[in-house]
CSV table of C-alpha atoms in Angstrom, one decimal:
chain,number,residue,atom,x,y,z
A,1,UNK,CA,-73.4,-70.9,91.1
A,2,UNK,CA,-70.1,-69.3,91.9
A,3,UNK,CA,-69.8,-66.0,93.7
A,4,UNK,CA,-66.6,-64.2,92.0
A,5,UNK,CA,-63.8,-62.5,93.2
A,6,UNK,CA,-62.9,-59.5,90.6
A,7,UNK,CA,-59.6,-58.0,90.2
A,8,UNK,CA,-59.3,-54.4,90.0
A,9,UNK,CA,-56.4,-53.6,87.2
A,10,UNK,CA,-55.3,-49.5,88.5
A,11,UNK,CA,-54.4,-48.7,84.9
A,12,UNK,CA,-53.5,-44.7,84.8
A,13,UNK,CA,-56.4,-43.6,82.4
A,14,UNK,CA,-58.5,-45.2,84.9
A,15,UNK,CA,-61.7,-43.2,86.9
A,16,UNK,CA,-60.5,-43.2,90.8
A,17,UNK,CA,-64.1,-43.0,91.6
A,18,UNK,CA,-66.3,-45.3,89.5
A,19,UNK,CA,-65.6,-48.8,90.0
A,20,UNK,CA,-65.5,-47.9,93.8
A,21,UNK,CA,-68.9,-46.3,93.3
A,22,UNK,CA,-70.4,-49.7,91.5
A,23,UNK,CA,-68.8,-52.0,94.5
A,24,UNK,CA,-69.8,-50.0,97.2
A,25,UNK,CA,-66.2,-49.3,98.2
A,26,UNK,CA,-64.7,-46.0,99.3
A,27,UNK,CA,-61.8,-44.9,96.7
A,28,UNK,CA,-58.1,-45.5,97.4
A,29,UNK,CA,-57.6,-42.4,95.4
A,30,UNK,CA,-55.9,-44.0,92.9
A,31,UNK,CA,-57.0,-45.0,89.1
A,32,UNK,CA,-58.9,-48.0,89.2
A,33,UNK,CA,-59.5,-48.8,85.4
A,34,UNK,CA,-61.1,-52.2,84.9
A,35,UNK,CA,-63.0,-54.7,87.1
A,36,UNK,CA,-61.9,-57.8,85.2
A,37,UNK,CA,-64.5,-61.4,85.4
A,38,UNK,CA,-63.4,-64.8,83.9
A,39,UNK,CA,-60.9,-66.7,83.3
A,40,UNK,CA,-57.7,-64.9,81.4
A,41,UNK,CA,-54.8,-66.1,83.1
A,42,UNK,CA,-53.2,-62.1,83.3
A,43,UNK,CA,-55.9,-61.4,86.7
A,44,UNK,CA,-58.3,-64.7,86.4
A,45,UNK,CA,-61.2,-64.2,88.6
A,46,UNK,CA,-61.8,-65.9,92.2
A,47,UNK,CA,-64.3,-68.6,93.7
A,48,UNK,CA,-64.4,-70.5,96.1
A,49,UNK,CA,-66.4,-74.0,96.7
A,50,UNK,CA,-65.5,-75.3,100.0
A,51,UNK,CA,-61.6,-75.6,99.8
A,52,UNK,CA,-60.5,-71.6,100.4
A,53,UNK,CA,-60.3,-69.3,96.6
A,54,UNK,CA,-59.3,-71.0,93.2
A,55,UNK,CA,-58.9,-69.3,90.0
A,56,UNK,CA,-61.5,-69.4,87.9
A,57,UNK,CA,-59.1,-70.6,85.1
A,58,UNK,CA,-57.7,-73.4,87.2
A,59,UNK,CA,-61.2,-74.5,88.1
A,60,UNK,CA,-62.0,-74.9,84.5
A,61,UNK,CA,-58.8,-76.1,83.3
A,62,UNK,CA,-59.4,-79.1,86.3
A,63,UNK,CA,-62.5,-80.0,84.3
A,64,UNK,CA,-63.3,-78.4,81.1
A,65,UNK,CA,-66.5,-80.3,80.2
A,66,UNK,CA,-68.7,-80.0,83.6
A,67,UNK,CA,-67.8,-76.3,83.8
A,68,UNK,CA,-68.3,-75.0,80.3
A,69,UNK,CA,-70.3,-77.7,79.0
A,70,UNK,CA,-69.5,-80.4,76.0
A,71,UNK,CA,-71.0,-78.1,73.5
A,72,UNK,CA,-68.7,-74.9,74.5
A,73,UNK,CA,-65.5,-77.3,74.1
A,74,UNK,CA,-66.5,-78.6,71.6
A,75,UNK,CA,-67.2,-75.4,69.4
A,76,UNK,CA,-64.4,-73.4,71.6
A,77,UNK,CA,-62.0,-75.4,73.2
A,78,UNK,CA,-61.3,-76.0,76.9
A,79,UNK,CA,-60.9,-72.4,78.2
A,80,UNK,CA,-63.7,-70.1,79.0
A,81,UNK,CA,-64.8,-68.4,75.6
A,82,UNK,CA,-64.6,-64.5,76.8
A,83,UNK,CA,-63.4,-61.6,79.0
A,84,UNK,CA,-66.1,-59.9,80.9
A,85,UNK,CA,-64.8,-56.5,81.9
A,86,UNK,CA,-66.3,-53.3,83.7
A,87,UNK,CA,-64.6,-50.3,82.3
A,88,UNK,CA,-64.1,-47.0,83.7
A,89,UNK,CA,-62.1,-44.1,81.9
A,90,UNK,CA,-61.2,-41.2,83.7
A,91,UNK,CA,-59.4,-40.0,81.2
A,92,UNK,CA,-58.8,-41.3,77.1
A,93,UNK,CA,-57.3,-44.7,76.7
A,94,UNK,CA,-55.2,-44.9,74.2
A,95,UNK,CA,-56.1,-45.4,70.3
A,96,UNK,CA,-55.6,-48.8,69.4
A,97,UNK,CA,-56.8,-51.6,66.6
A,98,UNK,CA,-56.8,-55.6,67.3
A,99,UNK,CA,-55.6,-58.8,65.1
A,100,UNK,CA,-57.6,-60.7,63.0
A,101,UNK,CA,-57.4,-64.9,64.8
A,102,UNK,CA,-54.9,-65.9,62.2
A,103,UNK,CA,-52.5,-62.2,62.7
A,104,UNK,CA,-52.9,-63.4,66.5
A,105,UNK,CA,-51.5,-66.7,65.7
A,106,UNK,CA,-48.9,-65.6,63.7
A,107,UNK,CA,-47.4,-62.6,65.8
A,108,UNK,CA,-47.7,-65.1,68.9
A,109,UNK,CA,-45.6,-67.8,67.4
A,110,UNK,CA,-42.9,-65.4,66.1
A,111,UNK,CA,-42.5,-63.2,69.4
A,112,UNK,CA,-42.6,-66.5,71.1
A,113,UNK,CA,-40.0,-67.8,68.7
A,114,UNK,CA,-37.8,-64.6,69.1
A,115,UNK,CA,-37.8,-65.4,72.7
A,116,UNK,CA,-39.8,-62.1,73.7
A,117,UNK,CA,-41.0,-62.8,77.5
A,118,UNK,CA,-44.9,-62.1,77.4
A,119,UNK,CA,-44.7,-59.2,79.9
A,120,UNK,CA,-41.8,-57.3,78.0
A,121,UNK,CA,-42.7,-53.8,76.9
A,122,UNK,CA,-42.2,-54.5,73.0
A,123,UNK,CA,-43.9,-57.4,73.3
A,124,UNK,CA,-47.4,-56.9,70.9
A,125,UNK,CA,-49.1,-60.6,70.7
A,126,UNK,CA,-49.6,-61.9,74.6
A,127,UNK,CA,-51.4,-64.7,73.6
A,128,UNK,CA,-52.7,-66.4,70.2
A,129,UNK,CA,-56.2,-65.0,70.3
A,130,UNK,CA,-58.4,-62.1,68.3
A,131,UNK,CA,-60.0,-59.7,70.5
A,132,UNK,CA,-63.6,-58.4,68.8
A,133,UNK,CA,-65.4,-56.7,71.9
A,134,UNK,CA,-68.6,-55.2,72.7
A,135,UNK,CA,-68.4,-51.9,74.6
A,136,UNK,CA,-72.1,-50.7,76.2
A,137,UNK,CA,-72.5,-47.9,78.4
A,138,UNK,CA,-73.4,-47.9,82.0
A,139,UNK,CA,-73.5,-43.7,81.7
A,140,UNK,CA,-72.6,-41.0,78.9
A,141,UNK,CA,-69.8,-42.7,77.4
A,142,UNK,CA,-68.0,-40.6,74.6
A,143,UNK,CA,-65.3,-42.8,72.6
A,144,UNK,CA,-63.4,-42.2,68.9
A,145,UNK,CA,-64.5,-45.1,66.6
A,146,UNK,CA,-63.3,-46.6,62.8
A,147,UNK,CA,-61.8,-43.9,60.6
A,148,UNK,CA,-63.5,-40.6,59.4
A,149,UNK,CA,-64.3,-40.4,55.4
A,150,UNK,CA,-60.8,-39.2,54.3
A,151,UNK,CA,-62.7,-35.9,52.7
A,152,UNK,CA,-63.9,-35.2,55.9
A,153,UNK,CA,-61.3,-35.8,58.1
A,154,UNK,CA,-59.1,-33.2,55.9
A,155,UNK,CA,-62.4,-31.1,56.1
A,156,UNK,CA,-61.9,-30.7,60.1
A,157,UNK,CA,-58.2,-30.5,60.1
A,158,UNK,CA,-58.2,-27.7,57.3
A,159,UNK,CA,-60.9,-25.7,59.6
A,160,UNK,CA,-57.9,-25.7,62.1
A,161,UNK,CA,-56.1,-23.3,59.9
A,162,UNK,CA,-52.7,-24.9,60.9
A,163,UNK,CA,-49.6,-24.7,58.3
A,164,UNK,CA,-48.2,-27.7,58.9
A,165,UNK,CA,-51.2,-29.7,58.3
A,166,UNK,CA,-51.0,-29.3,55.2
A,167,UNK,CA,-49.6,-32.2,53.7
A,168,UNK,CA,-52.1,-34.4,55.9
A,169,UNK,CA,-54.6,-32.5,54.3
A,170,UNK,CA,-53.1,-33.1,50.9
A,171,UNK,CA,-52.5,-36.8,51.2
A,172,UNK,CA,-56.2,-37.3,52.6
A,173,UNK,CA,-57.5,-35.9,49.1
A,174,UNK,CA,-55.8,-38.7,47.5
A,175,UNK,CA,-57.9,-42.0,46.3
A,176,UNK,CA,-59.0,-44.5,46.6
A,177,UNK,CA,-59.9,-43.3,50.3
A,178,UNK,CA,-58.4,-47.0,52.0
A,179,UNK,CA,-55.4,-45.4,50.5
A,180,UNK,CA,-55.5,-41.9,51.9
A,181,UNK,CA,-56.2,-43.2,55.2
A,182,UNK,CA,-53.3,-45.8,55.5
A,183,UNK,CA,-51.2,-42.9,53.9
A,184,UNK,CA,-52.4,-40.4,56.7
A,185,UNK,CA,-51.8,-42.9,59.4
A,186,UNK,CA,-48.6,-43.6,58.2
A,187,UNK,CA,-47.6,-40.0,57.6
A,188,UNK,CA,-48.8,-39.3,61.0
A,189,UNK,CA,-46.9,-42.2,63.0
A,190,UNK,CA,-43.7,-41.6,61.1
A,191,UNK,CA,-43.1,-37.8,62.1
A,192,UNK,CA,-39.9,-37.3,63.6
A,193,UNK,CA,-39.9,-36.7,66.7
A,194,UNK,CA,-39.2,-32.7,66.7
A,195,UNK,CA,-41.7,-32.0,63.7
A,196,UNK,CA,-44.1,-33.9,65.3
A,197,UNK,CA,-43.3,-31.7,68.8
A,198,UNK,CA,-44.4,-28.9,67.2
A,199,UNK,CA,-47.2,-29.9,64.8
A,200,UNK,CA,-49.0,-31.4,67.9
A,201,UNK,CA,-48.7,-28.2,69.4
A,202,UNK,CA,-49.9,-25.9,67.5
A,203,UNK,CA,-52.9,-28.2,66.8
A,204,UNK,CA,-53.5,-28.4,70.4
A,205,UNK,CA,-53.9,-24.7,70.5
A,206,UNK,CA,-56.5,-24.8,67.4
A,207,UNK,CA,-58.1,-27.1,68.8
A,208,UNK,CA,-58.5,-25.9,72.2
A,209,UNK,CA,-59.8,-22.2,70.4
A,210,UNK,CA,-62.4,-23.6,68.3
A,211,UNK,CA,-63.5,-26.0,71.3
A,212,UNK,CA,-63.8,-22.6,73.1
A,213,UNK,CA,-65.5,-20.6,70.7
A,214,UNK,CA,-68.1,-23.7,70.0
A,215,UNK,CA,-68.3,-26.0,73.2
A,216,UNK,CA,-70.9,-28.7,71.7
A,217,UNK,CA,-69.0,-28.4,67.9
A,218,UNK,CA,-66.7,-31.4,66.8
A,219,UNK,CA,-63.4,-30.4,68.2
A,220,UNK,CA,-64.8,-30.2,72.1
A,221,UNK,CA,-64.3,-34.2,72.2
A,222,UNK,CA,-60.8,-33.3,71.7
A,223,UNK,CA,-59.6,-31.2,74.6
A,224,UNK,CA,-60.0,-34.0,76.5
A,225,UNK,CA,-56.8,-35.4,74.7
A,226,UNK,CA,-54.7,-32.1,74.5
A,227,UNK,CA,-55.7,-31.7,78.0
A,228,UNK,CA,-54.3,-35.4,79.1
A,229,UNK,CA,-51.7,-36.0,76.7
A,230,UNK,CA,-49.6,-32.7,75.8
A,231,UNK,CA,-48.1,-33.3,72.6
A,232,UNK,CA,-49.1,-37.1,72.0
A,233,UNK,CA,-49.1,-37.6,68.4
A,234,UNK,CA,-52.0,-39.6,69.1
A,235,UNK,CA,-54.5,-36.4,68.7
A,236,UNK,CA,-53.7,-36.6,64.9
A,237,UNK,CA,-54.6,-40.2,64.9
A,238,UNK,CA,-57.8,-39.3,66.4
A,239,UNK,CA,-59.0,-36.7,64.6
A,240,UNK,CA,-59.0,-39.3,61.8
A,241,UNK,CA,-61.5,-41.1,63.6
A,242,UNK,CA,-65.2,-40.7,64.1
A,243,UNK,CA,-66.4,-39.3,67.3
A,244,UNK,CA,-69.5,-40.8,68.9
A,245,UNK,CA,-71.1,-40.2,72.4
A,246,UNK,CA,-73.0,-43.5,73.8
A,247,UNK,CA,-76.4,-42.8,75.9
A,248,UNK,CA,-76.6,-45.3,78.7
A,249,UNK,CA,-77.9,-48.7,77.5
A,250,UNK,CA,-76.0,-47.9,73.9
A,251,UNK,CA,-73.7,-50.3,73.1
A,252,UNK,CA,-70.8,-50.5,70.0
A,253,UNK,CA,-68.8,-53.7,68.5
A,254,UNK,CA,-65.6,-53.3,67.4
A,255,UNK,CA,-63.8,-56.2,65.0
A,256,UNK,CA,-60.7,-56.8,64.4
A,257,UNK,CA,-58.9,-53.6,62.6
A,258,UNK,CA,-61.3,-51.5,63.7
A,259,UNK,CA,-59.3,-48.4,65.2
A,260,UNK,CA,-60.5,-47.1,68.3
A,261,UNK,CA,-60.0,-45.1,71.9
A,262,UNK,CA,-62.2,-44.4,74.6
A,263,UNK,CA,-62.6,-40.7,76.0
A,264,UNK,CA,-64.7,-40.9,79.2
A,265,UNK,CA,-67.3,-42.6,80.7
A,266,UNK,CA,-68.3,-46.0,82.0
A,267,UNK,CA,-69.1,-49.3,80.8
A,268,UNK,CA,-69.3,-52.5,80.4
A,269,UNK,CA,-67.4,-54.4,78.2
A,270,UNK,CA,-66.9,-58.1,76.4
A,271,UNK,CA,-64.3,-59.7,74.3
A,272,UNK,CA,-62.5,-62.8,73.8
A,273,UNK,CA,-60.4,-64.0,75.7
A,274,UNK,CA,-57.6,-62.1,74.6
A,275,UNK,CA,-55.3,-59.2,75.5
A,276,UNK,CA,-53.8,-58.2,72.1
A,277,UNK,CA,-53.6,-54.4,71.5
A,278,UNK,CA,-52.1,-52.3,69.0
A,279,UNK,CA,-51.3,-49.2,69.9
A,280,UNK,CA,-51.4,-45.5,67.9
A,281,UNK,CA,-50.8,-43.1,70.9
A,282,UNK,CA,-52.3,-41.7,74.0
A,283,UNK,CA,-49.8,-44.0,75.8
A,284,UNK,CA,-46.1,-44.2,77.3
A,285,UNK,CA,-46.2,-47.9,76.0
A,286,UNK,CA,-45.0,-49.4,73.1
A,287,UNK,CA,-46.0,-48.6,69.5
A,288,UNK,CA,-45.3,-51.0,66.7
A,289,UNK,CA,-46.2,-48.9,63.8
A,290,UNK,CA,-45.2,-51.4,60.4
A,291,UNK,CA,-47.1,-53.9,63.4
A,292,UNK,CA,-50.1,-51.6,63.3
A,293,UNK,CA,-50.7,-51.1,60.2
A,294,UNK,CA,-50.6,-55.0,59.3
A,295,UNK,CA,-53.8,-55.1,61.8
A,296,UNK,CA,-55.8,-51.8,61.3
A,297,UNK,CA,-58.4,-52.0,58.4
A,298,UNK,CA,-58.6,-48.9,56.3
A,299,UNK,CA,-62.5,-48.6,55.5
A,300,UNK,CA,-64.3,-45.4,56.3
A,301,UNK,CA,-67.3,-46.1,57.8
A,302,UNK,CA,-69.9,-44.2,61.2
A,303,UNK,CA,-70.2,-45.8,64.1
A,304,UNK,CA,-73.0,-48.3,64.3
A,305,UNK,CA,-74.9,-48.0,67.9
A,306,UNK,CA,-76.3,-51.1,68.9
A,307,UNK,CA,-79.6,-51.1,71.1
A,308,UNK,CA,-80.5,-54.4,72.4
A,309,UNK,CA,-83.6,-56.0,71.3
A,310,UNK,CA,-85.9,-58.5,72.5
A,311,UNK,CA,-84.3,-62.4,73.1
A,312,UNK,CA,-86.2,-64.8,70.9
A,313,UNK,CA,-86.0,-67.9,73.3
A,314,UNK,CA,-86.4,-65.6,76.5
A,315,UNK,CA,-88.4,-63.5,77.7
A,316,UNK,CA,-87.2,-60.3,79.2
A,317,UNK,CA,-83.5,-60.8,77.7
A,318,UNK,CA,-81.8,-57.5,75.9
A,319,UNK,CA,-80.2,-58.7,73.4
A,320,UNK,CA,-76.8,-56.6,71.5
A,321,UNK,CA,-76.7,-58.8,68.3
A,322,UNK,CA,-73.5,-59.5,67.4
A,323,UNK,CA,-71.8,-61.4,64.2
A,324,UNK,CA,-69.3,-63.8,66.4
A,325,UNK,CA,-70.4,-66.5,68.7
A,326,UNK,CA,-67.5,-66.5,71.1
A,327,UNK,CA,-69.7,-63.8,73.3
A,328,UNK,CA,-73.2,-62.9,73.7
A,329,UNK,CA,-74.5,-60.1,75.6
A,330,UNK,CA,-77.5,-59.4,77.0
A,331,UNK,CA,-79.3,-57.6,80.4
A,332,UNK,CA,-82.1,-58.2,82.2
A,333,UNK,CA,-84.1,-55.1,83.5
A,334,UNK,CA,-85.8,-57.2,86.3
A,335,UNK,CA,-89.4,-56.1,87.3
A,336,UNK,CA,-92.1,-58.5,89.6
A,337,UNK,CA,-92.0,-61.6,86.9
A,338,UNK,CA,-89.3,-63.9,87.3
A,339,UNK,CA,-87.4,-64.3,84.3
A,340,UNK,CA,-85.6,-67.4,83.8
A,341,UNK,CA,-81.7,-68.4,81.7
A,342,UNK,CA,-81.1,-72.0,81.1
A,343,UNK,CA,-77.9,-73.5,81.7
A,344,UNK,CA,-76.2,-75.8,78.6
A,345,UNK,CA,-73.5,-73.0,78.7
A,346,UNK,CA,-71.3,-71.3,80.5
A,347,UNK,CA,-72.4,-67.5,81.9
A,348,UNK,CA,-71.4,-64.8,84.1
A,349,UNK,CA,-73.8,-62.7,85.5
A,350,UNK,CA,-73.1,-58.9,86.8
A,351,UNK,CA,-76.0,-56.8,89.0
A,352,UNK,CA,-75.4,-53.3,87.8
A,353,UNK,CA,-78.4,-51.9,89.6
A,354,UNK,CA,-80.1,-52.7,92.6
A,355,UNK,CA,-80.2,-56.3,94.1
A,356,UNK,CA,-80.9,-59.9,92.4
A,357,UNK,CA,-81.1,-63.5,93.7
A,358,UNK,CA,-80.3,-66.5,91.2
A,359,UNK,CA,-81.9,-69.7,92.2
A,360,UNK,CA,-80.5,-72.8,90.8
A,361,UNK,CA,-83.4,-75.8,89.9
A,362,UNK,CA,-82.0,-77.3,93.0
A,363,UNK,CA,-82.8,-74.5,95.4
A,364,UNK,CA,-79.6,-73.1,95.3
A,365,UNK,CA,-79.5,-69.2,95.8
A,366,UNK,CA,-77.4,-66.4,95.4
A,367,UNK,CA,-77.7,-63.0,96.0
A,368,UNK,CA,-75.9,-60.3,94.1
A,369,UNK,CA,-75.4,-56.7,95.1
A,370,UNK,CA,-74.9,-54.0,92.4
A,371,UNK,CA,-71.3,-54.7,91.3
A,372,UNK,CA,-71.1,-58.3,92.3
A,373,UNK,CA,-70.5,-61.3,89.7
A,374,UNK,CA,-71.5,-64.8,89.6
A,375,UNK,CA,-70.0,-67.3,87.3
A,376,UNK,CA,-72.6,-70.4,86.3
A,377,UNK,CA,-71.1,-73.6,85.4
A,378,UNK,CA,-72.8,-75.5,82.4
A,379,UNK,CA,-75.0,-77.5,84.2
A,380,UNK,CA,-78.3,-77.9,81.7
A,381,UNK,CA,-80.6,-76.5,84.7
A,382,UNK,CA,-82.4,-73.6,84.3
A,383,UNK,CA,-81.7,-70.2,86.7
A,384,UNK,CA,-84.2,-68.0,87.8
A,385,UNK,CA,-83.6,-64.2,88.5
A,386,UNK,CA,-85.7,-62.2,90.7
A,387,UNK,CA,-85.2,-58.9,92.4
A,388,UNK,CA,-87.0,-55.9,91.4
A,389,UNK,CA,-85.3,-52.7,90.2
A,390,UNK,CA,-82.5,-54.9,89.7
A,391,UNK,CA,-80.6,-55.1,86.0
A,392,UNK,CA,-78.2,-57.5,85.5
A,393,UNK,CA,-75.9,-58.2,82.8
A,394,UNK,CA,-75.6,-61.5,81.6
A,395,UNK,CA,-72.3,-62.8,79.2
A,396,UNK,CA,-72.1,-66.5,77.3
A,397,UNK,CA,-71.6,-67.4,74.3
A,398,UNK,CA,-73.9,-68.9,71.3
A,399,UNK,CA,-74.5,-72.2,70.9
């Protein structure tokens, strides 16, 4: 077992007090946006085992098969699986959708053939991987999620009682609806920049009056994007998308093409190992729109909330089913029973709440404080968790 070293990415959206609050750490005052844990080689976490702190993703790399286990590399490959992240928006991220394996394959061979350096601005693909994730709240978390039904999205913008939406109203009336919505995002993306100026704002200012007038109606999710971002086009692009407000414990997956942003809140959050985003505004960086709209899917469809069930093959495991097997999620709400993981893959374990102690079948302990992370190598031996009042998170994959 393998205490881990985290690294803090200071994004701008970022909360300055949440991740601070989780590690028991006084806040620099700055945005501190994600607690990263694994193995992705853009902030790999920490360990160390006797010889001062190696990478996570070197320490793997040194030996695939006795740190993820012959079955993971086997099925996976020789790198750890998936990213484990903590999340903490302090304000919206920005609306983005993610490639499908083979679009992550593709993009990354031609921007690597076109000689685009990996941390350029305009780069898109940063590596050759898809990037499904599971987002699950740690408190209220309120996010925008896959694309309205085009009649309703034309529904709330007409409400607005703004001229110039007009013709986005117009083209969201069109079928078949995957149509009208790739027309709408298009439309949307491709404003020039001075009628897009001004449609923004005066949509803003509807936005912010009906949000007034109604506080808990459907444009109050909203203000938090014409408060933030002042005539981002990206307001547009989300008031195509479903609104949904996560209870802690709630939990969403997102697959590739599914368009998306996060509002507020904390959470945890796990992917594969991958940092491909495409992105649709509520952000200085780059946006590739003919890029996007290769990647985003244009299905209507609510938000499904997951809520974890009971683990088949162990008892007191939460489980948020999901259709890959590159990640699996689960927590452990600990009480006075033991529970116990076993070990033929790899894992990394987060305390969220309280205190816990892993024991190893060798006697080998480790205590976790709330925000701490261990990583366990695929050793075959089981681990037992104890601590009461403690809930852990615990990420692998399926075998």
């Amino acid at each position: 077992m393998d205490r881990l070293v985290n690294t803090v990415r200071p994004y701008a959206w970022g909360s300055v007090t949440a991740i601070p609050e989780l590690l028991g750490q006084e806040p620099t005052g700055r945005p501190q946006a994600e607690l990263w844990m694994g193995a992705h080689p853009g902030a790999p976490s920490r360990t160390d085992r006797g010889n001062g702190p190696v990478p996570l993703d070197e320490l793997i790399a040194a030996d695939p098969r006795a740190e993820l286990g012959e079955a993971t590399t086997a099925r996976f490959g020789t790198g750890l699986p998936f990213l484990f992240k903590v999340l903490a928006a302090g304000i919206p991220l920005s609306i983005q959708a993610h490639p499908t394996l083979d679009q992550a394959r593709a993009g990354f061979a031609d921007e690597q053939a076109r000689g685009i350096q990996l941390d350029a601005p305009d780069r898109n693909y940063r590596d050759a991987n898809h990037k499904p994730e599971l987002i699950c709240a740690l408190d209220e978390f309120d996010g925008l999620c896959g694309f309205r039904r085009p009649a309703d999205a034309a529904a709330l913008l007409a409400a607005l009682n703004v001229p110039g939406l007009a013709p986005l109203i117009d083209v969201l009336h069109q079928e078949p609806e995957s149509e009208a919505l790739r027309a709408a995002l298009a439309g949307v993306l491709s404003l020039d920049r001075a009628t897009a100026a001004d449609l923004v704002r005066e949509t803003a200012e509807a936005v912010d009056r009906a949000a007034a007038a109604d506080p808990a109606g459907p444009y109050a999710p909203y203000t938090l994007i014409t408060r933030e971002f002042p005539g981002d086009i990206g307001l547009l692009a989300g008031m195509l998308l479903n609104h949904v407000r996560l209870q802690p414990g709630e939990a969403l997956y997102l697959g590739a093409g599914v368009p998306h942003g996060y509002l507020h809140g904390t959470a945890v959050e796990l992917m594969a190992n991958s940092d491909n985003v495409l992105r649709a505004g509520l952000t200085p960086k780059h946006i590739d729109v003919p890029e996007l709209l290769k990647v985003v899917g244009f299905t209507a469809a609510e938000p499904d909330v997951l809520r974890p069930v009971p683990a088949d093959a162990t008892p007191g495991e939460l489980l948020y089913p999901v259709p890959i097997d590159e990640f699996r999620l689960s927590r452990f709400d600990l009480g006075d029973e033991p529970r116990q993981i076993d070990g033929r893959a790899p894992q990394i374990l987060l305390c969220t709440t309280g205190a816990a102690r892993l024991t190893a079948a060798d006697g080998q302990t480790l205590e976790l404080a709330r925000g701490e992370s261990a990583f366990l190598p695929a050793t075959g031996t089981d681990t037992t968790l104890t601590g009461p009042g403690a809930t852990l998170f615990r990420a692998t994959v399926t075998l």
